[in-house]
mmCIF file of C-alpha atoms and ligand atoms in Angstrom:
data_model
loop_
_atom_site.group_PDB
_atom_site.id
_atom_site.type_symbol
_atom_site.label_atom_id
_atom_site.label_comp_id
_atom_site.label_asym_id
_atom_site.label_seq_id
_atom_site.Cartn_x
_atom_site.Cartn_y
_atom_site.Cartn_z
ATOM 1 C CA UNK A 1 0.000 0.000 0.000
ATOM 2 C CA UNK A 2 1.274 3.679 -0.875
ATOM 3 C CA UNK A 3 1.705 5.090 2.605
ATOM 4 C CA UNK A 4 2.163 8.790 3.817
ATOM 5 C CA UNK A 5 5.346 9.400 6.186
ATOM 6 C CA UNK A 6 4.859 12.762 5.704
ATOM 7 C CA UNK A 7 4.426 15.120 9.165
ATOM 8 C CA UNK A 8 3.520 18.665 9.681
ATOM 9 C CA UNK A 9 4.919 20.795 12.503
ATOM 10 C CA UNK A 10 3.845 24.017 12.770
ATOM 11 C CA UNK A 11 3.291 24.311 9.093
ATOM 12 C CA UNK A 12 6.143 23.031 8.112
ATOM 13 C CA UNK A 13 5.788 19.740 6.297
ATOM 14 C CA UNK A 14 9.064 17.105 6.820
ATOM 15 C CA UNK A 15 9.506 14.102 4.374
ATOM 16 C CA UNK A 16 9.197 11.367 7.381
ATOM 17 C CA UNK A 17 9.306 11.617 11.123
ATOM 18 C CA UNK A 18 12.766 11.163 11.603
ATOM 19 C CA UNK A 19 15.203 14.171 12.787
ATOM 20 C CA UNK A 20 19.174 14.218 14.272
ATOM 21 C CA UNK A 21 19.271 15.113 17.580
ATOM 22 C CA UNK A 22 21.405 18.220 18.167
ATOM 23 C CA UNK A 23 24.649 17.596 19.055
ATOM 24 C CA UNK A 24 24.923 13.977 17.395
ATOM 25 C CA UNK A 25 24.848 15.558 13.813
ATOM 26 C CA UNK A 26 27.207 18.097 13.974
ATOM 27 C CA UNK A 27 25.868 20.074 10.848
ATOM 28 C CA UNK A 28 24.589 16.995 9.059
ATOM 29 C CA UNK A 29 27.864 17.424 6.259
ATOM 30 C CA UNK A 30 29.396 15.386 8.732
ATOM 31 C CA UNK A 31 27.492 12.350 7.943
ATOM 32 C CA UNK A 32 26.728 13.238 4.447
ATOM 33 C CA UNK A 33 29.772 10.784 3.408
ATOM 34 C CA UNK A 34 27.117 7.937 4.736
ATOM 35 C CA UNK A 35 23.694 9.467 4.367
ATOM 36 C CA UNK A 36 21.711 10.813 1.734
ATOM 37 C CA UNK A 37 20.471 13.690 3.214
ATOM 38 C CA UNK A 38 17.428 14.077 1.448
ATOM 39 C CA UNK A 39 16.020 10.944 3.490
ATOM 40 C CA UNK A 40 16.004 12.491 6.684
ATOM 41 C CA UNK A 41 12.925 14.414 8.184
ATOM 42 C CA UNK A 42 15.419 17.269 9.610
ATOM 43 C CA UNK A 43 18.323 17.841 11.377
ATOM 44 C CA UNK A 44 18.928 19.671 14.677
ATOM 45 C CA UNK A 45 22.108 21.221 14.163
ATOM 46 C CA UNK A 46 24.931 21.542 17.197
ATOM 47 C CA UNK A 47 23.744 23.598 19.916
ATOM 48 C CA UNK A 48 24.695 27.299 18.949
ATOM 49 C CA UNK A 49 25.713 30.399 20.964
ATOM 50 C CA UNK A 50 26.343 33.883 20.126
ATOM 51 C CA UNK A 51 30.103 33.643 20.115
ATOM 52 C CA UNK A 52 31.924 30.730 19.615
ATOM 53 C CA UNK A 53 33.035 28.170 21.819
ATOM 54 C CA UNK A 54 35.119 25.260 22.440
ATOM 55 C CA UNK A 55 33.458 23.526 24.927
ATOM 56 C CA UNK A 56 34.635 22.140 27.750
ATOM 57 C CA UNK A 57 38.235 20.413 28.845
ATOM 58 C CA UNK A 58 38.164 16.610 28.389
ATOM 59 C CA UNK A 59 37.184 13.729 28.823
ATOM 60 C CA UNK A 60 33.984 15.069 27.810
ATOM 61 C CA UNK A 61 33.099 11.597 27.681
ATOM 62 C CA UNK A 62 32.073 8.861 29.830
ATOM 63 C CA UNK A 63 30.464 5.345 28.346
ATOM 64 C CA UNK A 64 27.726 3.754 30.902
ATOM 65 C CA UNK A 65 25.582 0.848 30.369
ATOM 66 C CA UNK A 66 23.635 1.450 27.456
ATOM 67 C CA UNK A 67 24.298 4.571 27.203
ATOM 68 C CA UNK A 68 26.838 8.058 27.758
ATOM 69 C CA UNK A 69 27.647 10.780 29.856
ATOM 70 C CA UNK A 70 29.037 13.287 27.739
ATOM 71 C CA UNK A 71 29.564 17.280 28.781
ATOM 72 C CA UNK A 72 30.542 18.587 25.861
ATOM 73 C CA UNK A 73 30.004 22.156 26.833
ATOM 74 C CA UNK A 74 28.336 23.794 23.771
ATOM 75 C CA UNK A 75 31.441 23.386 21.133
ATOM 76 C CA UNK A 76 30.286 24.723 18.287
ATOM 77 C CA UNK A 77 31.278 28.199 15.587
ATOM 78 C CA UNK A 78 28.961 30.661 16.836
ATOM 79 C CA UNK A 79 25.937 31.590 15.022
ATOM 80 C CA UNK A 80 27.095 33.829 12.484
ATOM 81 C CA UNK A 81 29.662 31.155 11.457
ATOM 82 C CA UNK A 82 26.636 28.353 10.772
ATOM 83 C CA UNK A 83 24.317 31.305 9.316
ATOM 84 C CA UNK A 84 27.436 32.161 6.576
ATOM 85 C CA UNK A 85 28.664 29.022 6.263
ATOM 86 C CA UNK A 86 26.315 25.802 6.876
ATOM 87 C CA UNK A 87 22.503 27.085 5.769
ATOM 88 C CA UNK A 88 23.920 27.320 2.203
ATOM 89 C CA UNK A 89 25.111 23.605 2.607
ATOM 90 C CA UNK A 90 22.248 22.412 4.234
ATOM 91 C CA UNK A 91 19.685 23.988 1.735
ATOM 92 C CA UNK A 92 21.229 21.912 -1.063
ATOM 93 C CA UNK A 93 18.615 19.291 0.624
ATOM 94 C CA UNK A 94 14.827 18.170 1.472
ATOM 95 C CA UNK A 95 15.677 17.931 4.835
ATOM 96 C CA UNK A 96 14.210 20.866 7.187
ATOM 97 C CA UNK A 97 17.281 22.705 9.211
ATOM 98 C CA UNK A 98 15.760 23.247 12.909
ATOM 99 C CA UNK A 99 18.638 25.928 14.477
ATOM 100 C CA UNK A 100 19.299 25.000 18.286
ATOM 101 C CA UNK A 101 19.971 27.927 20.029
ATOM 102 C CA UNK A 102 21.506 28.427 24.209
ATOM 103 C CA UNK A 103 21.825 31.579 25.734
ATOM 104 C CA UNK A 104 23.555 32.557 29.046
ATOM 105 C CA UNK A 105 20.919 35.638 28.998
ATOM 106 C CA UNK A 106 17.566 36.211 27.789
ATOM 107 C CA UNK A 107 19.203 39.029 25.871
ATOM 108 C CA UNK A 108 21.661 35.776 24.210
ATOM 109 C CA UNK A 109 18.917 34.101 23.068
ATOM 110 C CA UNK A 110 16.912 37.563 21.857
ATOM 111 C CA UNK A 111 20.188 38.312 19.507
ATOM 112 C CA UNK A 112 20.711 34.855 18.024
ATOM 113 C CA UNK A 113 17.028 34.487 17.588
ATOM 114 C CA UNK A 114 16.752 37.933 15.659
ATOM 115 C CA UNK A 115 20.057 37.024 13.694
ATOM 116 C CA UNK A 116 18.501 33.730 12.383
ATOM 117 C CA UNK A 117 14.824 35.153 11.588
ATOM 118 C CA UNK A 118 15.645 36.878 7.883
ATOM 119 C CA UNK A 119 17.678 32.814 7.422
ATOM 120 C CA UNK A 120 16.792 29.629 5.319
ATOM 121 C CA UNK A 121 16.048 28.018 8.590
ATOM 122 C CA UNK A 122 12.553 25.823 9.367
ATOM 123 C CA UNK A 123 12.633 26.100 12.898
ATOM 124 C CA UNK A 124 14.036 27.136 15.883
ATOM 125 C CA UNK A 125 15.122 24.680 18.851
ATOM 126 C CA UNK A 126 15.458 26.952 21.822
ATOM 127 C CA UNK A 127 17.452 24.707 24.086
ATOM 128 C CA UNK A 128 16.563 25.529 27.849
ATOM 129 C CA UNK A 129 18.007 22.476 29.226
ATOM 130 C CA UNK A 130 21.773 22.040 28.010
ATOM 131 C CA UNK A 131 23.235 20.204 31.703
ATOM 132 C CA UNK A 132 27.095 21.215 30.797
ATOM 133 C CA UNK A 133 27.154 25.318 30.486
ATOM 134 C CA UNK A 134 28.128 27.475 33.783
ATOM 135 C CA UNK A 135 25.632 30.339 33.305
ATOM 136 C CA UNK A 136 22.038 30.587 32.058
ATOM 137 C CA UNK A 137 20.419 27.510 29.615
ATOM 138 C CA UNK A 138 19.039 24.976 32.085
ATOM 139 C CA UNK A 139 18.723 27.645 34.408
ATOM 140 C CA UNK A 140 16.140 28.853 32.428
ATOM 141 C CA UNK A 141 14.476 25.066 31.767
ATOM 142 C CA UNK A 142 14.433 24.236 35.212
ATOM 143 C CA UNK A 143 11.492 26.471 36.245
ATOM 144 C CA UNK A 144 7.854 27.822 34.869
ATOM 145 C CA UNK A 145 8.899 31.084 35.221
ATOM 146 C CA UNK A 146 12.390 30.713 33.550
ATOM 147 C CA UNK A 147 10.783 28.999 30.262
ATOM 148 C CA UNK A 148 8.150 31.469 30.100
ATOM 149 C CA UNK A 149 10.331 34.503 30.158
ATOM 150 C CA UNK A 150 12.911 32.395 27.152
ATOM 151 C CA UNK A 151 9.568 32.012 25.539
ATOM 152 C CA UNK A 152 7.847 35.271 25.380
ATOM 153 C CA UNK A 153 11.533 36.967 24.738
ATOM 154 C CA UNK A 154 12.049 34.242 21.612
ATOM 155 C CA UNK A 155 8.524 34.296 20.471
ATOM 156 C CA UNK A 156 8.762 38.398 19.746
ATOM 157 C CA UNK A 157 12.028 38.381 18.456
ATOM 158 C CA UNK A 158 11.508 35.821 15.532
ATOM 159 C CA UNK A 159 8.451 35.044 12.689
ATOM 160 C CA UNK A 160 9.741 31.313 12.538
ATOM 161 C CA UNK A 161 8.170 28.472 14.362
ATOM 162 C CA UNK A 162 9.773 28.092 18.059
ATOM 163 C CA UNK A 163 10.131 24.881 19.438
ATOM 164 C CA UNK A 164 11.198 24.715 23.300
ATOM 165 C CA UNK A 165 13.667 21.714 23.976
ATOM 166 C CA UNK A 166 12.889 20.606 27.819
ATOM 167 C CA UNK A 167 14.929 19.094 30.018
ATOM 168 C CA UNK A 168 14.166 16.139 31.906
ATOM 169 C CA UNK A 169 15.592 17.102 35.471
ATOM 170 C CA UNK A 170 12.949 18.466 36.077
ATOM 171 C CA UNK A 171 10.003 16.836 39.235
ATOM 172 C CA UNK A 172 6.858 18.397 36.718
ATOM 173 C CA UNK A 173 7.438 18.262 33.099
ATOM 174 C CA UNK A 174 3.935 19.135 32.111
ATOM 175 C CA UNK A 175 3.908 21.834 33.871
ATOM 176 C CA UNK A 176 6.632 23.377 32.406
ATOM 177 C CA UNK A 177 5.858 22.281 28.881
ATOM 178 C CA UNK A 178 2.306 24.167 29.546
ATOM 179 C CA UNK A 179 4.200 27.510 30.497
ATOM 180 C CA UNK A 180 6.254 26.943 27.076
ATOM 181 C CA UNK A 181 2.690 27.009 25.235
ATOM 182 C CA UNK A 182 1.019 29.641 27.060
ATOM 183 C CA UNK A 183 3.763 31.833 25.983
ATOM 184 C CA UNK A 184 3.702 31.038 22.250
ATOM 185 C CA UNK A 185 5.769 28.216 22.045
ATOM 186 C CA UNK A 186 4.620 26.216 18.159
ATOM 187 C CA UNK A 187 5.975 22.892 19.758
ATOM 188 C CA UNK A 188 8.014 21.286 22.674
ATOM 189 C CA UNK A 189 11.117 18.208 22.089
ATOM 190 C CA UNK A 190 11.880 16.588 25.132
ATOM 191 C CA UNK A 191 13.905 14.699 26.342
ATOM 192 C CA UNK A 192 17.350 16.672 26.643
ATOM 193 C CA UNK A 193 19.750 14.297 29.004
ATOM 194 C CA UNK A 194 19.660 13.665 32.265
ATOM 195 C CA UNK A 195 22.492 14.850 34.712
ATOM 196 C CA UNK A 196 24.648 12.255 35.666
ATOM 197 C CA UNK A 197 28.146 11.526 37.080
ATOM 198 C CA UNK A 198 30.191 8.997 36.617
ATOM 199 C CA UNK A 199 33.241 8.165 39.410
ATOM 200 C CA UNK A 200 36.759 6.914 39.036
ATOM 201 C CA UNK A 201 37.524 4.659 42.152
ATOM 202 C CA UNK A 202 41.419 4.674 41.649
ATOM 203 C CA UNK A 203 41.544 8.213 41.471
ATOM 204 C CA UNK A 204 38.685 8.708 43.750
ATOM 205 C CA UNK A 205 37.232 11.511 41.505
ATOM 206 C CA UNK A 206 34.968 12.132 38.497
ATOM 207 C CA UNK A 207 35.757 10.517 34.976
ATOM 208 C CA UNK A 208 34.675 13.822 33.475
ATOM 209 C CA UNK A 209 36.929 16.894 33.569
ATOM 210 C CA UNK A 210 33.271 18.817 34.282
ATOM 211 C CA UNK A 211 32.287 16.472 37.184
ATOM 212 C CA UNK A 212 29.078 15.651 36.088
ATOM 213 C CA UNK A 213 27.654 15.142 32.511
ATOM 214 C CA UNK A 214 24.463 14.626 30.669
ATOM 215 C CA UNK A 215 23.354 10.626 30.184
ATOM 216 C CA UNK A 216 21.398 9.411 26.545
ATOM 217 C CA UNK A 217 21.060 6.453 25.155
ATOM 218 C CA UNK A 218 18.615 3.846 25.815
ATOM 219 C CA UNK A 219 19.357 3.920 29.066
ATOM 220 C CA UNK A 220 16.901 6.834 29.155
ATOM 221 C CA UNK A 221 14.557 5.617 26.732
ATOM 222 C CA UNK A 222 11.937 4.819 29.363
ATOM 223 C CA UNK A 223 11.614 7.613 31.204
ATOM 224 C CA UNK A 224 11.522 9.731 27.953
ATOM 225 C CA UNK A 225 8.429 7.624 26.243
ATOM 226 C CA UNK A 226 7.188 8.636 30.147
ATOM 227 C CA UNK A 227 7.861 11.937 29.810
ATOM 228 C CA UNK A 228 6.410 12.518 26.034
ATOM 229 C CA UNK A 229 3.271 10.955 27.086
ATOM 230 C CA UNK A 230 2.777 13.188 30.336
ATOM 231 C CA UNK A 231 3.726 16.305 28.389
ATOM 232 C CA UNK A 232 1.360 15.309 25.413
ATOM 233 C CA UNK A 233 -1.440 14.533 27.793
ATOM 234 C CA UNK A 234 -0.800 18.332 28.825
ATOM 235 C CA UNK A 235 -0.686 20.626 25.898
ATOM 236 C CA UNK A 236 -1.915 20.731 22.334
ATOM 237 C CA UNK A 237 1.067 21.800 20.535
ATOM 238 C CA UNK A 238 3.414 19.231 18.932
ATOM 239 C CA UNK A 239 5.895 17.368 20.822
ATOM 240 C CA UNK A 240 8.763 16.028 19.488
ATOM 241 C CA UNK A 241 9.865 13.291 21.263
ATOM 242 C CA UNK A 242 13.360 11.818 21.793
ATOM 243 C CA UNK A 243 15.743 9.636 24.063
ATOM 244 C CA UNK A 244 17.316 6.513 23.392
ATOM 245 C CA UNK A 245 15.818 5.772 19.694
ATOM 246 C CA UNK A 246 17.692 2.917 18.471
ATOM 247 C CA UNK A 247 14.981 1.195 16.118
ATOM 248 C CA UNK A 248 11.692 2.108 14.045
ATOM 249 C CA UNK A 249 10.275 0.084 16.965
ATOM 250 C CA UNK A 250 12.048 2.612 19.444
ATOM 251 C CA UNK A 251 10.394 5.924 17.497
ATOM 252 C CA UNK A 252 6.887 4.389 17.092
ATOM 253 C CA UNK A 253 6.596 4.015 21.065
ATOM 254 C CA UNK A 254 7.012 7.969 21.243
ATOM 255 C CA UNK A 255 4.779 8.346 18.532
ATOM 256 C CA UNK A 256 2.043 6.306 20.053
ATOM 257 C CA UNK A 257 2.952 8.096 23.774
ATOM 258 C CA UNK A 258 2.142 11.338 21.818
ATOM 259 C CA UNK A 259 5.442 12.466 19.434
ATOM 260 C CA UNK A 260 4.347 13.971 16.500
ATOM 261 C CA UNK A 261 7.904 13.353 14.993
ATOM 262 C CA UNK A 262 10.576 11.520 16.823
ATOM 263 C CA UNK A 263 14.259 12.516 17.269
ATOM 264 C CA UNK A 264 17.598 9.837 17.057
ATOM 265 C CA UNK A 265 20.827 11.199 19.160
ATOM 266 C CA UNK A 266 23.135 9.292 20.552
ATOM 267 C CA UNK A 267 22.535 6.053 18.432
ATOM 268 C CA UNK A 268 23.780 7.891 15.351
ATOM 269 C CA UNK A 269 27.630 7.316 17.129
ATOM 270 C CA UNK A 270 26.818 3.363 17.060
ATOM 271 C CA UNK A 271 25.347 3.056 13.442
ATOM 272 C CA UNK A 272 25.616 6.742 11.121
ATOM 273 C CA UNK A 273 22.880 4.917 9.225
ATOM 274 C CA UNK A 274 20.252 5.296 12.200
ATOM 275 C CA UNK A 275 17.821 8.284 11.180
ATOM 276 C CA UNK A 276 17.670 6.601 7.360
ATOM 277 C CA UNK A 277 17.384 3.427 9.261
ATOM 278 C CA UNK A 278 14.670 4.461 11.397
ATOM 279 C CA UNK A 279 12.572 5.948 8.660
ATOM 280 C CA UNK A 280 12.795 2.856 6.521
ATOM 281 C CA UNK A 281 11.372 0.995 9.772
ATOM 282 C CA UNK A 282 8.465 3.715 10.325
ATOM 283 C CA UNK A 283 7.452 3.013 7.029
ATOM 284 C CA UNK A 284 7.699 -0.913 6.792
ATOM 285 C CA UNK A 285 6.002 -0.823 10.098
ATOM 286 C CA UNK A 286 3.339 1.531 8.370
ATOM 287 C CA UNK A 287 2.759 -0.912 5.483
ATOM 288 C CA UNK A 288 2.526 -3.853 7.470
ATOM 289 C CA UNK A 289 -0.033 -2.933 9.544
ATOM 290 C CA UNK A 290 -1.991 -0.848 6.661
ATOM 291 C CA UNK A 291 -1.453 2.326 8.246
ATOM 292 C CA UNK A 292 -1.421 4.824 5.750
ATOM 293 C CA UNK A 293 -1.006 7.926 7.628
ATOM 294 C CA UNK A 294 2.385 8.205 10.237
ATOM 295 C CA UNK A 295 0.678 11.390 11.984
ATOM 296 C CA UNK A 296 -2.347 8.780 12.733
ATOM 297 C CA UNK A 297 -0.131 7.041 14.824
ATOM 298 C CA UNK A 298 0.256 9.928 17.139
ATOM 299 C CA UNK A 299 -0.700 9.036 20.591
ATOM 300 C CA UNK A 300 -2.419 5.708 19.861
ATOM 301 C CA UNK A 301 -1.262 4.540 22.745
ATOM 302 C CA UNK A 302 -4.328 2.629 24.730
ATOM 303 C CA UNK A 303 -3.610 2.255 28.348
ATOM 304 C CA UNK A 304 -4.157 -0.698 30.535
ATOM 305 C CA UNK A 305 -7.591 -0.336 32.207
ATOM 306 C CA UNK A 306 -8.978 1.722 29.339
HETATM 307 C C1 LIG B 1 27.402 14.390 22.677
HETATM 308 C C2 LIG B 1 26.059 15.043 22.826
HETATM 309 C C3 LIG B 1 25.923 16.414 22.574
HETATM 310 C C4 LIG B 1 24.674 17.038 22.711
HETATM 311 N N1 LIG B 1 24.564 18.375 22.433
HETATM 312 C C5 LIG B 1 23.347 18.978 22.480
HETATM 313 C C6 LIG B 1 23.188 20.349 22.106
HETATM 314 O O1 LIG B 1 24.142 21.019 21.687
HETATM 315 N N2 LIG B 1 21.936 20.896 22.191
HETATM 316 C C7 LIG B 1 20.841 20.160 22.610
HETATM 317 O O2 LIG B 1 19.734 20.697 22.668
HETATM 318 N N3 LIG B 1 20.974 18.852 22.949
HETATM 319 C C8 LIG B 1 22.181 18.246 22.888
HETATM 320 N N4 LIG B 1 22.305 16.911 23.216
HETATM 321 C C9 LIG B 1 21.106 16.168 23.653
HETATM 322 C C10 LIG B 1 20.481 15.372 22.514
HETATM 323 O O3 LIG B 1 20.054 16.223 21.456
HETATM 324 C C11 LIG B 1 19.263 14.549 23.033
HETATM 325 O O4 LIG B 1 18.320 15.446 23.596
HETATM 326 C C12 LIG B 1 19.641 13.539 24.101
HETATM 327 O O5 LIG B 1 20.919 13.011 23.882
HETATM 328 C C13 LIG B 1 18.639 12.389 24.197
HETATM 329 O O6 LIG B 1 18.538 11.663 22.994
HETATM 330 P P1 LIG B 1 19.428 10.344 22.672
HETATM 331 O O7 LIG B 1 19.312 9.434 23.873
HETATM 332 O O8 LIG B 1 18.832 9.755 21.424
HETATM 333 O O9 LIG B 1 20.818 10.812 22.475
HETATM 334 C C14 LIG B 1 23.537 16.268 23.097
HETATM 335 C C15 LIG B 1 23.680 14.900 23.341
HETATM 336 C C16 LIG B 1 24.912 14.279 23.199
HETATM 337 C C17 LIG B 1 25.013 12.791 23.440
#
């Protein structure tokens, strides 16, 4: 049967479900030596700030079972660097370019959001939730009142579809998912990692130059197919859903918990293949069970004692 992968967020319209998690896909070129482009959904591009950075000292990362704890520390060229020199590259493709932005300041996230309004860009990730940055970013994602005041700055500064990336270490998700919507937020993506710290019993102190780290994988996976389906319970905005996706099998148990699309991270380092992977699985899985619309999928789930 001729079956329709095709998903809509915010009005805009990705080929399949399937987008790289920022951070895993540098600036998709990376992976273009393995991938054809054109068969992913869209790509999160690295975490950018308004100046560059190089992140933090190493080892930046840590392996755990099934999974890592990585503080990387928000390496990446700045954002004029990725407006000059990867949005050209990127546009070459049908794959939609979300921009991931952190800020130390609301004013941070203000400037890079104005910067990237008049850009080739789909949407915009604002990342509230980054685990491995001194000032600001989680900060922000850790409270109602911190996402709401990102939100509202974001949402005036920019015509492009905002999409609030929330962090998991958090004891109310929904709640702060809600206070993302209420100030004009066109979608959430959840789950960001979870803070972590991994310890060196020879040395007697953290494997991680930066202590602690951020842990993904499928370690995670559960409590991010929780997390999707509280948050989706709460709002009626989009939710992107992500944490541990391995397999099409992996992505369609977001998309039943309530993920409108689905995002792969940390799997991409096992097999570069995953997000094509994944969206060849989505749509077996779709013809095998005669579904023959992914976005009907969408929070399917039925829950025992329904
Ligand atoms: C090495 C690494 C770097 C990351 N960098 C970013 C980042 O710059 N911005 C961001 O929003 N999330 C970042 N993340 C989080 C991922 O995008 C994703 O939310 C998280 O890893 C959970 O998905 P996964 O288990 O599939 O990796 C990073 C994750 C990893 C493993």
């Amino acid at each position: 049967m001729v079956v329709n992968t095709r998903v809509n967020i915010a009005g805009v319209v990705f080929v399949n479900p399937v987008i790289a998690a920022s951070g895993t896909y540098g600036f998709g070129r990376e992976y273009s030596d393995y991938v054809d482009l054109n068969k992913i959904g869209g790509i999160s591009v690295k975490g950018l700030t308004l100046q560059p950075r190089l992140g933090n000292d190493t080892p930046r990362i840590a392996e755990t079972p099934s999974g890592i704890l990585n503080s990387v520390g928000l390496q990446n060229p700045g954002v004029d660097a990725f407006i000059r020199d990867e949005i050209p590259y990127l546009k070459q493709f049908d794959t939609k370019i979300i921009a991931n932005i952190a800020g130390n300041t609301v004013s941070d996230y203000i400037e890079m959001a104005e910067k990237l309004d008049c850009t080739g860009i789909d949407i915009l990730e604002v990342n509230v939730s980054c685990p491995n940055v001194k000032k600001g970013c989680l900060a922000f994602g850790t409270t109602m009142s911190g996402v709401a005041e990102v939100t509202k700055a974001v949402r005036k500064a920019t015509k492009k579809p905002i999409m609030i990336k929330l962090t998991p270490n958090v004891s109310d998700i929904a709640s702060i998912a809600l206070s993302a919507e209420a100030e004009g937020a066109d979608a959430v993506s959840l789950i960001n990692t979870i803070t972590g710290m991994v310890i060196d019993v020879n040395t007697r102190r953290p494997v991680l130059a930066n202590n602690t780290g951020g842990l993904s994988g499928p370690a995670v996976r559960p409590v991010a197919v929780r997390m999707v389906h509280e948050v989706y319970k709460s709002v009626s905005i989009p939710v992107v859903g992500m944490g541990g996706i391995c397999s099409a099998e992996d992505a369609i148990q977001f998309i039943l918990a309530g993920a409108s699309a689905i995002m792969v991270g940390t799997w991409n380092f096992n097999n570069p293949r995953a997000c094509s992977d994944v969206a060849e699985g989505i749509k077996s899985y779709m013809e095998e069970n005669s579904i023959s619309d992914v976005s009907k999928l969408t929070g399917e789930l039925i829950m025992n004692g329904d």
